[in-house]
Amino acid sequence: MLAYIVRRLLYALPILIGVNLITFALFFVVNTPDDMARMQLGVKRVTPEAIQKWKVERGYDKPLLWNAEVGGLAKATETIFFEKSARMFVGDFGRAEDGRDIAREIASRMGPSLAIALPTFLLGLFVTISFALTLAFFRATAFDFWGVVLCVAMMSISGLFYIIGGQYLISKVWRLVPISGFGAGLEAWRFLILPVLIGVVSGIGSSTRWYRTIFLEEVGKDYVRTARAKGLPETLVFFRHILRNALIPILTGVVVVIPLLFMGSLLTESFFGIPGLGSYTIDAINAQDFAVVRSMVFIGSVLYIVGLILTDISYTLVDPRIRFE
Amino acid sequence: MMGFEIVILWSDLLIWLLVAAGVALGVLIARNPPLLAAWRRVGANRIGMASATVLLAFVLVGLLDSLHYRVALEGKPGQKVQYAVEVLSVLDALATPLRTRNEKTYSEPFATRLYAKETIDVPGQGSVREYPRLKHGGQHLGEREGEVAADAGFTAFRAVALAFVVWMALAGLAARVAGDGNTDGWRRIWRGDTAFAWNAVLIACGLILLIAVPLFSLSGQYHVFGTDKVGQDVFYQVLKSVRTGLIIGLVTTLVMLPLAVLLGIVAGYFRGWADDVIQYVYTVLNSIPGVLLIAAAVLMMQVVIDTHPQWFSTAAERADLRLLALCFILGITSWTGLCRLLRGETLKLRELEYIQAAQAFGVSNGRIILRHILPNLMHIVIIALVMDFSGLVLAEAVLSYVGIGVDPSMTSFGTMINNARMELGREPVVWWSLAAAFSAMFILVLAANLFADAVRDAFDPRAA
């Protein structure tokens, strides 16, 4: 098992290098640091000196890949690629435009992101699986039909509508919870309840439909017929046999997103003013803070790859037929 | 006679190219019995055909909005003709009253007065704070301001009568086609005995007419969906947004498709190092979270556009190119899923006997791919195309909100929502912009989703 994990981690390395190269090409080759300086400084203050100063302050004045002016190993290390891109592998993300250390900022913002994303994920999983199981139990009835219609309708509604509508109705008209903000400690739940609720509701449509097809696929299998043949009541067939077996594809399918929960949700966090990584990313995009966006791209891919590895491991844990080979 | 100059934007070109490709595909399908049979199954699906009719109505609006021109300015005879900077479309020309009759600021749907109070000089009373009359909305009523409901009701009633006449004509036409020379076509449609779901199409047509005709006839005198912050008619903005949504949904697939099909087949058919390279590329692209990759690419594109203002002669051209760049970026980031599916299917196909027979006969690889592999992948491609569309339309709204969507000067559902989202905080609430944008988007996406389901049911061999 350990050997397998190590091998998967080694396999992930070239992918991360690829991600790094793509972001490097996007941020430094498509546009030269001069272009970025002009963009950041605005049209009025652009003088060659100002651009040079901007570049020196951020370390963008070095050559891209190969520094011929210095000797030895420094030829490769005193470059933008090494200092800005390669150093991300050791967790050094440099500084944002406001001068703060990006790595520290990320560490402090993960908590609020998780506080929203984790309950949304767990509650959403519970609600959609229960709903899908009910639909599958009453399959080919009017209840099932209208349930599916409801799902299609719900997935046709823009995610923005759920957020804007929910904030308006629950916070502004009914005044049940604060409209946005974030508190520390136990008081935080008052701020969390609405974004979690909205996150769950907006995910119901597509997930329920997907899980329902998985349940229906299981319903047609032989072991279900056997269970019925030995006289088990239908409810027991569903809860003891179908639910358990259908959970295999469902759980292994969602494992990949678990690490990404750390990144938070862009929309929810910015609408509710939660100081997590999602709102950090949006602020960086609006302020055109390239260093932050670059770091988030890198971290996002790392987490995604971790998710892939976890998925492979979870397969072997829930399904004994699969071995590490 | 006013002169005009036809302007062909890049997106216009692509969208008409897509229409041509659709027609060509139709001809190809008509010659291919299995595909034709699948499309016949789609045609028999009532929900599918009803939603296809709704989609067609949206496409029609989008196509009308994709014929652009510039009006010639009045000049002295003999001089070289100058053209206006503003690029208009045929839709703009048809909706001229909607486009030009702007108010000062917000006004409610069917309002005759402005949303905000202003100081007005009333003769004899000095200056008074009150809600001023709108310049255009309900202006024809004059002093009879209280009769809005009666007047609008009467106009709507006339429009419904007109819609009914048009619908009867359509139904008659459908009955002739469905009757196939017999006189009982109408009865067969009514009972649902036709192979093609004529009754669903006619019901959908009826609903569209019932909504569209009154809307258009009322919008001549009122702002049916109200006006926005700068006094522009919201109904006009909704119409303009349709084209943006369609382009995002359709042109993106045009970018994605060649990449996914070509690379998927090459990886699956040739295997070896080509497979390794292609798999590596899509795993890398796939592992960057979509929104972040799009954000990074769009940010870089903005820098390119901002540092090269000399490339664009009009603002419309710049917005248009930015829209296409967005489609391109979305296409680059979303081809991986389809590519993986196609690779897997090709791997399966190449081991089948008929392909091995072809190889044994010495048929060239290119020919095997074109004649034996590609046709057998078509169902996956078609399903992916229709499934992606609705997701892309929804994504546009989110991206525009995040600030990495279309140009802010371009009307789209996303920019409409983005401009209107702070207005729910006002007292009284300004709800109409948001409601109009969300409902139009909902209808478009719902129709696309239902149509996609119908197509998937018809094409997916597993779901028999």
JSON list of C-alpha atoms in Angstrom, two decimals, chain A residues 80-261:
[
{"chain": "A", "resi": 80, "resn": "ILE", "atom": "CA", "xyz": [12.13, 34.52, -12.83]},
{"chain": "A", "resi": 81, "resn": "PHE", "atom": "CA", "xyz": [11.25, 30.89, -13.50]},
{"chain": "A", "resi": 82, "resn": "PHE", "atom": "CA", "xyz": [13.23, 29.61, -10.55]},
{"chain": "A", "resi": 83, "resn": "GLU", "atom": "CA", "xyz": [12.31, 32.33, -8.08]},
{"chain": "A", "resi": 84, "resn": "LYS", "atom": "CA", "xyz": [8.64, 32.72, -8.97]},
{"chain": "A", "resi": 85, "resn": "SER", "atom": "CA", "xyz": [7.55, 29.33, -10.31]},
{"chain": "A", "resi": 86, "resn": "ALA", "atom": "CA", "xyz": [9.90, 26.62, -9.13]},
{"chain": "A", "resi": 87, "resn": "ARG", "atom": "CA", "xyz": [9.94, 27.85, -5.54]},
{"chain": "A", "resi": 88, "resn": "MET", "atom": "CA", "xyz": [6.22, 27.17, -5.27]},
{"chain": "A", "resi": 89, "resn": "PHE", "atom": "CA", "xyz": [7.12, 23.50, -4.85]},
{"chain": "A", "resi": 90, "resn": "VAL", "atom": "CA", "xyz": [8.55, 24.28, -1.42]},
{"chain": "A", "resi": 91, "resn": "GLY", "atom": "CA", "xyz": [5.62, 26.44, -0.41]},
{"chain": "A", "resi": 92, "resn": "ASP", "atom": "CA", "xyz": [7.20, 29.82, -1.12]},
{"chain": "A", "resi": 93, "resn": "PHE", "atom": "CA", "xyz": [4.62, 31.86, -2.99]},
{"chain": "A", "resi": 94, "resn": "GLY", "atom": "CA", "xyz": [6.21, 35.27, -2.67]},
{"chain": "A", "resi": 95, "resn": "ARG", "atom": "CA", "xyz": [4.37, 38.44, -1.80]},
{"chain": "A", "resi": 96, "resn": "ALA", "atom": "CA", "xyz": [1.04, 39.88, -2.96]},
{"chain": "A", "resi": 97, "resn": "GLU", "atom": "CA", "xyz": [0.72, 43.41, -4.37]},
{"chain": "A", "resi": 98, "resn": "ASP", "atom": "CA", "xyz": [-0.10, 44.71, -0.88]},
{"chain": "A", "resi": 99, "resn": "GLY", "atom": "CA", "xyz": [3.20, 43.32, 0.38]},
{"chain": "A", "resi": 100, "resn": "ARG", "atom": "CA", "xyz": [1.80, 40.49, 2.47]},
{"chain": "A", "resi": 101, "resn": "ASP", "atom": "CA", "xyz": [3.24, 37.02, 2.42]},
{"chain": "A", "resi": 102, "resn": "ILE", "atom": "CA", "xyz": [0.92, 34.87, 0.29]},
{"chain": "A", "resi": 103, "resn": "ALA", "atom": "CA", "xyz": [1.70, 31.59, 2.07]},
{"chain": "A", "resi": 104, "resn": "ARG", "atom": "CA", "xyz": [0.78, 33.03, 5.47]},
{"chain": "A", "resi": 105, "resn": "GLU", "atom": "CA", "xyz": [-2.36, 34.62, 4.05]},
{"chain": "A", "resi": 106, "resn": "ILE", "atom": "CA", "xyz": [-3.43, 31.29, 2.57]},
{"chain": "A", "resi": 107, "resn": "ALA", "atom": "CA", "xyz": [-2.85, 29.47, 5.86]},
{"chain": "A", "resi": 108, "resn": "SER", "atom": "CA", "xyz": [-4.98, 31.93, 7.80]},
{"chain": "A", "resi": 109, "resn": "ARG", "atom": "CA", "xyz": [-7.79, 31.93, 5.26]},
{"chain": "A", "resi": 110, "resn": "MET", "atom": "CA", "xyz": [-8.21, 28.18, 4.98]},
{"chain": "A", "resi": 111, "resn": "GLY", "atom": "CA", "xyz": [-10.19, 28.01, 8.23]},
{"chain": "A", "resi": 112, "resn": "PRO", "atom": "CA", "xyz": [-13.12, 30.21, 7.20]},
{"chain": "A", "resi": 113, "resn": "SER", "atom": "CA", "xyz": [-13.22, 28.50, 3.79]},
{"chain": "A", "resi": 114, "resn": "LEU", "atom": "CA", "xyz": [-13.48, 25.09, 5.40]},
{"chain": "A", "resi": 115, "resn": "ALA", "atom": "CA", "xyz": [-16.08, 26.31, 7.90]},
{"chain": "A", "resi": 116, "resn": "ILE", "atom": "CA", "xyz": [-18.41, 26.91, 4.94]},
{"chain": "A", "resi": 117, "resn": "ALA", "atom": "CA", "xyz": [-17.31, 24.23, 2.52]},
{"chain": "A", "resi": 118, "resn": "LEU", "atom": "CA", "xyz": [-17.23, 21.23, 4.84]},
{"chain": "A", "resi": 119, "resn": "PRO", "atom": "CA", "xyz": [-20.77, 21.53, 6.29]},
{"chain": "A", "resi": 120, "resn": "THR", "atom": "CA", "xyz": [-22.08, 22.32, 2.80]},
{"chain": "A", "resi": 121, "resn": "PHE", "atom": "CA", "xyz": [-20.40, 19.22, 1.43]},
{"chain": "A", "resi": 122, "resn": "LEU", "atom": "CA", "xyz": [-21.54, 16.84, 4.17]},
{"chain": "A", "resi": 123, "resn": "LEU", "atom": "CA", "xyz": [-25.08, 18.15, 4.47]},
{"chain": "A", "resi": 124, "resn": "GLY", "atom": "CA", "xyz": [-25.41, 18.31, 0.69]},
{"chain": "A", "resi": 125, "resn": "LEU", "atom": "CA", "xyz": [-24.28, 14.71, 0.34]},
{"chain": "A", "resi": 126, "resn": "PHE", "atom": "CA", "xyz": [-26.78, 13.56, 2.96]},
{"chain": "A", "resi": 127, "resn": "VAL", "atom": "CA", "xyz": [-29.70, 15.50, 1.49]},
{"chain": "A", "resi": 128, "resn": "THR", "atom": "CA", "xyz": [-29.09, 14.54, -2.13]},
{"chain": "A", "resi": 129, "resn": "ILE", "atom": "CA", "xyz": [-28.48, 10.86, -1.38]},
{"chain": "A", "resi": 130, "resn": "SER", "atom": "CA", "xyz": [-31.67, 10.67, 0.70]},
{"chain": "A", "resi": 131, "resn": "PHE", "atom": "CA", "xyz": [-33.67, 12.45, -1.98]},
{"chain": "A", "resi": 132, "resn": "ALA", "atom": "CA", "xyz": [-32.25, 10.27, -4.76]},
{"chain": "A", "resi": 133, "resn": "LEU", "atom": "CA", "xyz": [-32.92, 7.12, -2.76]},
{"chain": "A", "resi": 134, "resn": "THR", "atom": "CA", "xyz": [-36.53, 8.18, -2.23]},
{"chain": "A", "resi": 135, "resn": "LEU", "atom": "CA", "xyz": [-36.95, 8.87, -5.94]},
{"chain": "A", "resi": 136, "resn": "ALA", "atom": "CA", "xyz": [-35.45, 5.50, -6.80]},
{"chain": "A", "resi": 137, "resn": "PHE", "atom": "CA", "xyz": [-37.71, 3.78, -4.25]},
{"chain": "A", "resi": 138, "resn": "PHE", "atom": "CA", "xyz": [-40.79, 5.29, -5.89]},
{"chain": "A", "resi": 139, "resn": "ARG", "atom": "CA", "xyz": [-39.38, 4.79, -9.40]},
{"chain": "A", "resi": 140, "resn": "ALA", "atom": "CA", "xyz": [-41.74, 4.99, -12.37]},
{"chain": "A", "resi": 141, "resn": "THR", "atom": "CA", "xyz": [-44.44, 6.73, -10.34]},
{"chain": "A", "resi": 142, "resn": "ALA", "atom": "CA", "xyz": [-45.77, 10.24, -10.57]},
{"chain": "A", "resi": 143, "resn": "PHE", "atom": "CA", "xyz": [-43.65, 11.17, -7.54]},
{"chain": "A", "resi": 144, "resn": "ASP", "atom": "CA", "xyz": [-40.48, 10.05, -9.32]},
{"chain": "A", "resi": 145, "resn": "PHE", "atom": "CA", "xyz": [-41.47, 11.86, -12.51]},
{"chain": "A", "resi": 146, "resn": "TRP", "atom": "CA", "xyz": [-42.16, 15.18, -10.80]},
{"chain": "A", "resi": 147, "resn": "GLY", "atom": "CA", "xyz": [-39.07, 14.77, -8.65]},
{"chain": "A", "resi": 148, "resn": "VAL", "atom": "CA", "xyz": [-36.93, 14.49, -11.75]},
{"chain": "A", "resi": 149, "resn": "VAL", "atom": "CA", "xyz": [-38.73, 17.46, -13.30]},
{"chain": "A", "resi": 150, "resn": "LEU", "atom": "CA", "xyz": [-37.95, 19.43, -10.15]},
{"chain": "A", "resi": 151, "resn": "CYS", "atom": "CA", "xyz": [-34.29, 18.40, -10.39]},
{"chain": "A", "resi": 152, "resn": "VAL", "atom": "CA", "xyz": [-34.00, 19.50, -14.03]},
{"chain": "A", "resi": 153, "resn": "ALA", "atom": "CA", "xyz": [-35.68, 22.78, -13.19]},
{"chain": "A", "resi": 154, "resn": "MET", "atom": "CA", "xyz": [-33.37, 23.33, -10.21]},
{"chain": "A", "resi": 155, "resn": "MET", "atom": "CA", "xyz": [-30.25, 22.66, -12.23]},
{"chain": "A", "resi": 156, "resn": "SER", "atom": "CA", "xyz": [-31.43, 25.10, -14.88]},
{"chain": "A", "resi": 157, "resn": "ILE", "atom": "CA", "xyz": [-31.44, 27.95, -12.37]},
{"chain": "A", "resi": 158, "resn": "SER", "atom": "CA", "xyz": [-28.28, 30.02, -12.19]},
{"chain": "A", "resi": 159, "resn": "GLY", "atom": "CA", "xyz": [-26.22, 29.59, -9.04]},
{"chain": "A", "resi": 160, "resn": "LEU", "atom": "CA", "xyz": [-26.25, 33.36, -8.71]},
{"chain": "A", "resi": 161, "resn": "PHE", "atom": "CA", "xyz": [-30.03, 33.28, -8.34]},
{"chain": "A", "resi": 162, "resn": "TYR", "atom": "CA", "xyz": [-29.90, 30.98, -5.33]},
{"chain": "A", "resi": 163, "resn": "ILE", "atom": "CA", "xyz": [-27.45, 33.29, -3.59]},
{"chain": "A", "resi": 164, "resn": "ILE", "atom": "CA", "xyz": [-29.11, 36.59, -4.46]},
{"chain": "A", "resi": 165, "resn": "GLY", "atom": "CA", "xyz": [-32.62, 35.24, -3.87]},
{"chain": "A", "resi": 166, "resn": "GLY", "atom": "CA", "xyz": [-31.68, 33.54, -0.60]},
{"chain": "A", "resi": 167, "resn": "GLN", "atom": "CA", "xyz": [-29.95, 36.60, 0.77]},
{"chain": "A", "resi": 168, "resn": "TYR", "atom": "CA", "xyz": [-32.90, 38.78, -0.16]},
{"chain": "A", "resi": 169, "resn": "LEU", "atom": "CA", "xyz": [-35.61, 36.52, 1.21]},
{"chain": "A", "resi": 170, "resn": "ILE", "atom": "CA", "xyz": [-34.02, 35.19, 4.39]},
{"chain": "A", "resi": 171, "resn": "SER", "atom": "CA", "xyz": [-31.83, 38.07, 5.46]},
{"chain": "A", "resi": 172, "resn": "LYS", "atom": "CA", "xyz": [-33.58, 41.13, 4.13]},
{"chain": "A", "resi": 173, "resn": "VAL", "atom": "CA", "xyz": [-37.28, 40.28, 4.18]},
{"chain": "A", "resi": 174, "resn": "TRP", "atom": "CA", "xyz": [-37.43, 37.81, 7.07]},
{"chain": "A", "resi": 175, "resn": "ARG", "atom": "CA", "xyz": [-34.41, 39.19, 8.92]},
{"chain": "A", "resi": 176, "resn": "LEU", "atom": "CA", "xyz": [-33.52, 35.74, 10.31]},
{"chain": "A", "resi": 177, "resn": "VAL", "atom": "CA", "xyz": [-29.73, 35.88, 9.95]},
{"chain": "A", "resi": 178, "resn": "PRO", "atom": "CA", "xyz": [-27.21, 38.57, 9.11]},
{"chain": "A", "resi": 179, "resn": "ILE", "atom": "CA", "xyz": [-26.88, 39.21, 5.39]},
{"chain": "A", "resi": 180, "resn": "SER", "atom": "CA", "xyz": [-23.12, 38.73, 5.28]},
{"chain": "A", "resi": 181, "resn": "GLY", "atom": "CA", "xyz": [-20.00, 38.76, 7.42]},
{"chain": "A", "resi": 182, "resn": "PHE", "atom": "CA", "xyz": [-18.03, 36.34, 9.51]},
{"chain": "A", "resi": 183, "resn": "GLY", "atom": "CA", "xyz": [-17.49, 35.93, 13.23]},
{"chain": "A", "resi": 184, "resn": "ALA", "atom": "CA", "xyz": [-14.90, 34.08, 15.24]},
{"chain": "A", "resi": 185, "resn": "GLY", "atom": "CA", "xyz": [-15.63, 31.20, 17.58]},
{"chain": "A", "resi": 186, "resn": "LEU", "atom": "CA", "xyz": [-19.08, 29.93, 18.43]},
{"chain": "A", "resi": 187, "resn": "GLU", "atom": "CA", "xyz": [-20.82, 33.07, 17.22]},
{"chain": "A", "resi": 188, "resn": "ALA", "atom": "CA", "xyz": [-19.86, 32.15, 13.68]},
{"chain": "A", "resi": 189, "resn": "TRP", "atom": "CA", "xyz": [-22.80, 29.79, 13.16]},
{"chain": "A", "resi": 190, "resn": "ARG", "atom": "CA", "xyz": [-25.19, 32.70, 12.64]},
{"chain": "A", "resi": 191, "resn": "PHE", "atom": "CA", "xyz": [-23.13, 33.77, 9.66]},
{"chain": "A", "resi": 192, "resn": "LEU", "atom": "CA", "xyz": [-22.59, 30.25, 8.36]},
{"chain": "A", "resi": 193, "resn": "ILE", "atom": "CA", "xyz": [-26.14, 28.96, 8.32]},
{"chain": "A", "resi": 194, "resn": "LEU", "atom": "CA", "xyz": [-27.34, 30.86, 5.23]},
{"chain": "A", "resi": 195, "resn": "PRO", "atom": "CA", "xyz": [-24.38, 30.20, 2.92]},
{"chain": "A", "resi": 196, "resn": "VAL", "atom": "CA", "xyz": [-24.43, 26.52, 3.88]},
{"chain": "A", "resi": 197, "resn": "LEU", "atom": "CA", "xyz": [-28.15, 26.28, 3.23]},
{"chain": "A", "resi": 198, "resn": "ILE", "atom": "CA", "xyz": [-27.83, 28.00, -0.14]},
{"chain": "A", "resi": 199, "resn": "GLY", "atom": "CA", "xyz": [-24.88, 25.81, -1.09]},
{"chain": "A", "resi": 200, "resn": "VAL", "atom": "CA", "xyz": [-26.89, 22.68, -0.31]},
{"chain": "A", "resi": 201, "resn": "VAL", "atom": "CA", "xyz": [-30.00, 23.81, -2.17]},
{"chain": "A", "resi": 202, "resn": "SER", "atom": "CA", "xyz": [-28.13, 24.91, -5.29]},
{"chain": "A", "resi": 203, "resn": "GLY", "atom": "CA", "xyz": [-26.45, 21.51, -5.54]},
{"chain": "A", "resi": 204, "resn": "ILE", "atom": "CA", "xyz": [-29.60, 19.42, -5.19]},
{"chain": "A", "resi": 205, "resn": "GLY", "atom": "CA", "xyz": [-30.65, 19.37, -8.85]},
{"chain": "A", "resi": 206, "resn": "SER", "atom": "CA", "xyz": [-27.68, 17.88, -10.64]},
{"chain": "A", "resi": 207, "resn": "SER", "atom": "CA", "xyz": [-26.42, 15.60, -7.84]},
{"chain": "A", "resi": 208, "resn": "THR", "atom": "CA", "xyz": [-29.80, 14.05, -7.12]},
{"chain": "A", "resi": 209, "resn": "ARG", "atom": "CA", "xyz": [-30.34, 13.22, -10.78]},
{"chain": "A", "resi": 210, "resn": "TRP", "atom": "CA", "xyz": [-26.88, 11.68, -10.98]},
{"chain": "A", "resi": 211, "resn": "TYR", "atom": "CA", "xyz": [-27.31, 9.58, -7.83]},
{"chain": "A", "resi": 212, "resn": "ARG", "atom": "CA", "xyz": [-30.76, 8.49, -8.91]},
{"chain": "A", "resi": 213, "resn": "THR", "atom": "CA", "xyz": [-29.36, 6.94, -12.10]},
{"chain": "A", "resi": 214, "resn": "ILE", "atom": "CA", "xyz": [-26.74, 5.14, -10.01]},
{"chain": "A", "resi": 215, "resn": "PHE", "atom": "CA", "xyz": [-29.44, 3.74, -7.72]},
{"chain": "A", "resi": 216, "resn": "LEU", "atom": "CA", "xyz": [-31.57, 2.70, -10.68]},
{"chain": "A", "resi": 217, "resn": "GLU", "atom": "CA", "xyz": [-28.60, 0.90, -12.23]},
{"chain": "A", "resi": 218, "resn": "GLU", "atom": "CA", "xyz": [-28.20, -1.09, -9.00]},
{"chain": "A", "resi": 219, "resn": "VAL", "atom": "CA", "xyz": [-31.91, -1.87, -8.80]},
{"chain": "A", "resi": 220, "resn": "GLY", "atom": "CA", "xyz": [-31.68, -3.91, -12.01]},
{"chain": "A", "resi": 221, "resn": "LYS", "atom": "CA", "xyz": [-28.88, -6.16, -10.80]},
{"chain": "A", "resi": 222, "resn": "ASP", "atom": "CA", "xyz": [-29.07, -9.82, -9.94]},
{"chain": "A", "resi": 223, "resn": "TYR", "atom": "CA", "xyz": [-28.27, -9.59, -6.24]},
{"chain": "A", "resi": 224, "resn": "VAL", "atom": "CA", "xyz": [-31.32, -7.36, -5.81]},
{"chain": "A", "resi": 225, "resn": "ARG", "atom": "CA", "xyz": [-33.51, -9.98, -7.42]},
{"chain": "A", "resi": 226, "resn": "THR", "atom": "CA", "xyz": [-32.02, -12.59, -5.10]},
{"chain": "A", "resi": 227, "resn": "ALA", "atom": "CA", "xyz": [-32.72, -10.41, -2.09]},
{"chain": "A", "resi": 228, "resn": "ARG", "atom": "CA", "xyz": [-36.32, -10.00, -3.17]},
{"chain": "A", "resi": 229, "resn": "ALA", "atom": "CA", "xyz": [-36.62, -13.70, -3.95]},
{"chain": "A", "resi": 230, "resn": "LYS", "atom": "CA", "xyz": [-35.72, -14.66, -0.42]},
{"chain": "A", "resi": 231, "resn": "GLY", "atom": "CA", "xyz": [-38.62, -12.53, 0.75]},
{"chain": "A", "resi": 232, "resn": "LEU", "atom": "CA", "xyz": [-36.98, -9.36, 2.04]},
{"chain": "A", "resi": 233, "resn": "PRO", "atom": "CA", "xyz": [-39.33, -6.38, 2.20]},
{"chain": "A", "resi": 234, "resn": "GLU", "atom": "CA", "xyz": [-38.56, -3.70, -0.38]},
{"chain": "A", "resi": 235, "resn": "THR", "atom": "CA", "xyz": [-37.43, -1.15, 2.23]},
{"chain": "A", "resi": 236, "resn": "LEU", "atom": "CA", "xyz": [-34.87, -3.58, 3.57]},
{"chain": "A", "resi": 237, "resn": "VAL", "atom": "CA", "xyz": [-33.69, -4.39, 0.05]},
{"chain": "A", "resi": 238, "resn": "PHE", "atom": "CA", "xyz": [-33.10, -0.70, -0.47]},
{"chain": "A", "resi": 239, "resn": "PHE", "atom": "CA", "xyz": [-31.38, 0.14, 2.77]},
{"chain": "A", "resi": 240, "resn": "ARG", "atom": "CA", "xyz": [-29.38, -3.01, 3.31]},
{"chain": "A", "resi": 241, "resn": "HIS", "atom": "CA", "xyz": [-28.39, -3.90, -0.25]},
{"chain": "A", "resi": 242, "resn": "ILE", "atom": "CA", "xyz": [-28.92, -1.18, -2.83]},
{"chain": "A", "resi": 243, "resn": "LEU", "atom": "CA", "xyz": [-27.83, 1.79, -0.70]},
{"chain": "A", "resi": 244, "resn": "ARG", "atom": "CA", "xyz": [-24.62, 0.09, 0.36]},
{"chain": "A", "resi": 245, "resn": "ASN", "atom": "CA", "xyz": [-23.60, -0.98, -3.10]},
{"chain": "A", "resi": 246, "resn": "ALA", "atom": "CA", "xyz": [-24.55, 2.30, -4.73]},
{"chain": "A", "resi": 247, "resn": "LEU", "atom": "CA", "xyz": [-22.49, 4.17, -2.16]},
{"chain": "A", "resi": 248, "resn": "ILE", "atom": "CA", "xyz": [-19.33, 2.75, -3.78]},
{"chain": "A", "resi": 249, "resn": "PRO", "atom": "CA", "xyz": [-19.57, 4.75, -7.02]},
{"chain": "A", "resi": 250, "resn": "ILE", "atom": "CA", "xyz": [-21.05, 7.75, -5.19]},
{"chain": "A", "resi": 251, "resn": "LEU", "atom": "CA", "xyz": [-18.38, 8.02, -2.52]},
{"chain": "A", "resi": 252, "resn": "THR", "atom": "CA", "xyz": [-15.45, 7.32, -4.82]},
{"chain": "A", "resi": 253, "resn": "GLY", "atom": "CA", "xyz": [-16.91, 9.96, -7.14]},
{"chain": "A", "resi": 254, "resn": "VAL", "atom": "CA", "xyz": [-16.98, 12.66, -4.49]},
{"chain": "A", "resi": 255, "resn": "VAL", "atom": "CA", "xyz": [-13.63, 11.88, -2.85]},
{"chain": "A", "resi": 256, "resn": "VAL", "atom": "CA", "xyz": [-11.85, 13.87, -5.55]},
{"chain": "A", "resi": 257, "resn": "VAL", "atom": "CA", "xyz": [-13.47, 17.13, -4.43]},
{"chain": "A", "resi": 258, "resn": "ILE", "atom": "CA", "xyz": [-12.68, 16.74, -0.72]},
{"chain": "A", "resi": 259, "resn": "PRO", "atom": "CA", "xyz": [-9.21, 18.33, -0.87]},
{"chain": "A", "resi": 260, "resn": "LEU", "atom": "CA", "xyz": [-10.62, 21.12, -3.03]},
{"chain": "A", "resi": 261, "resn": "LEU", "atom": "CA", "xyz": [-12.91, 22.08, -0.15]}
]
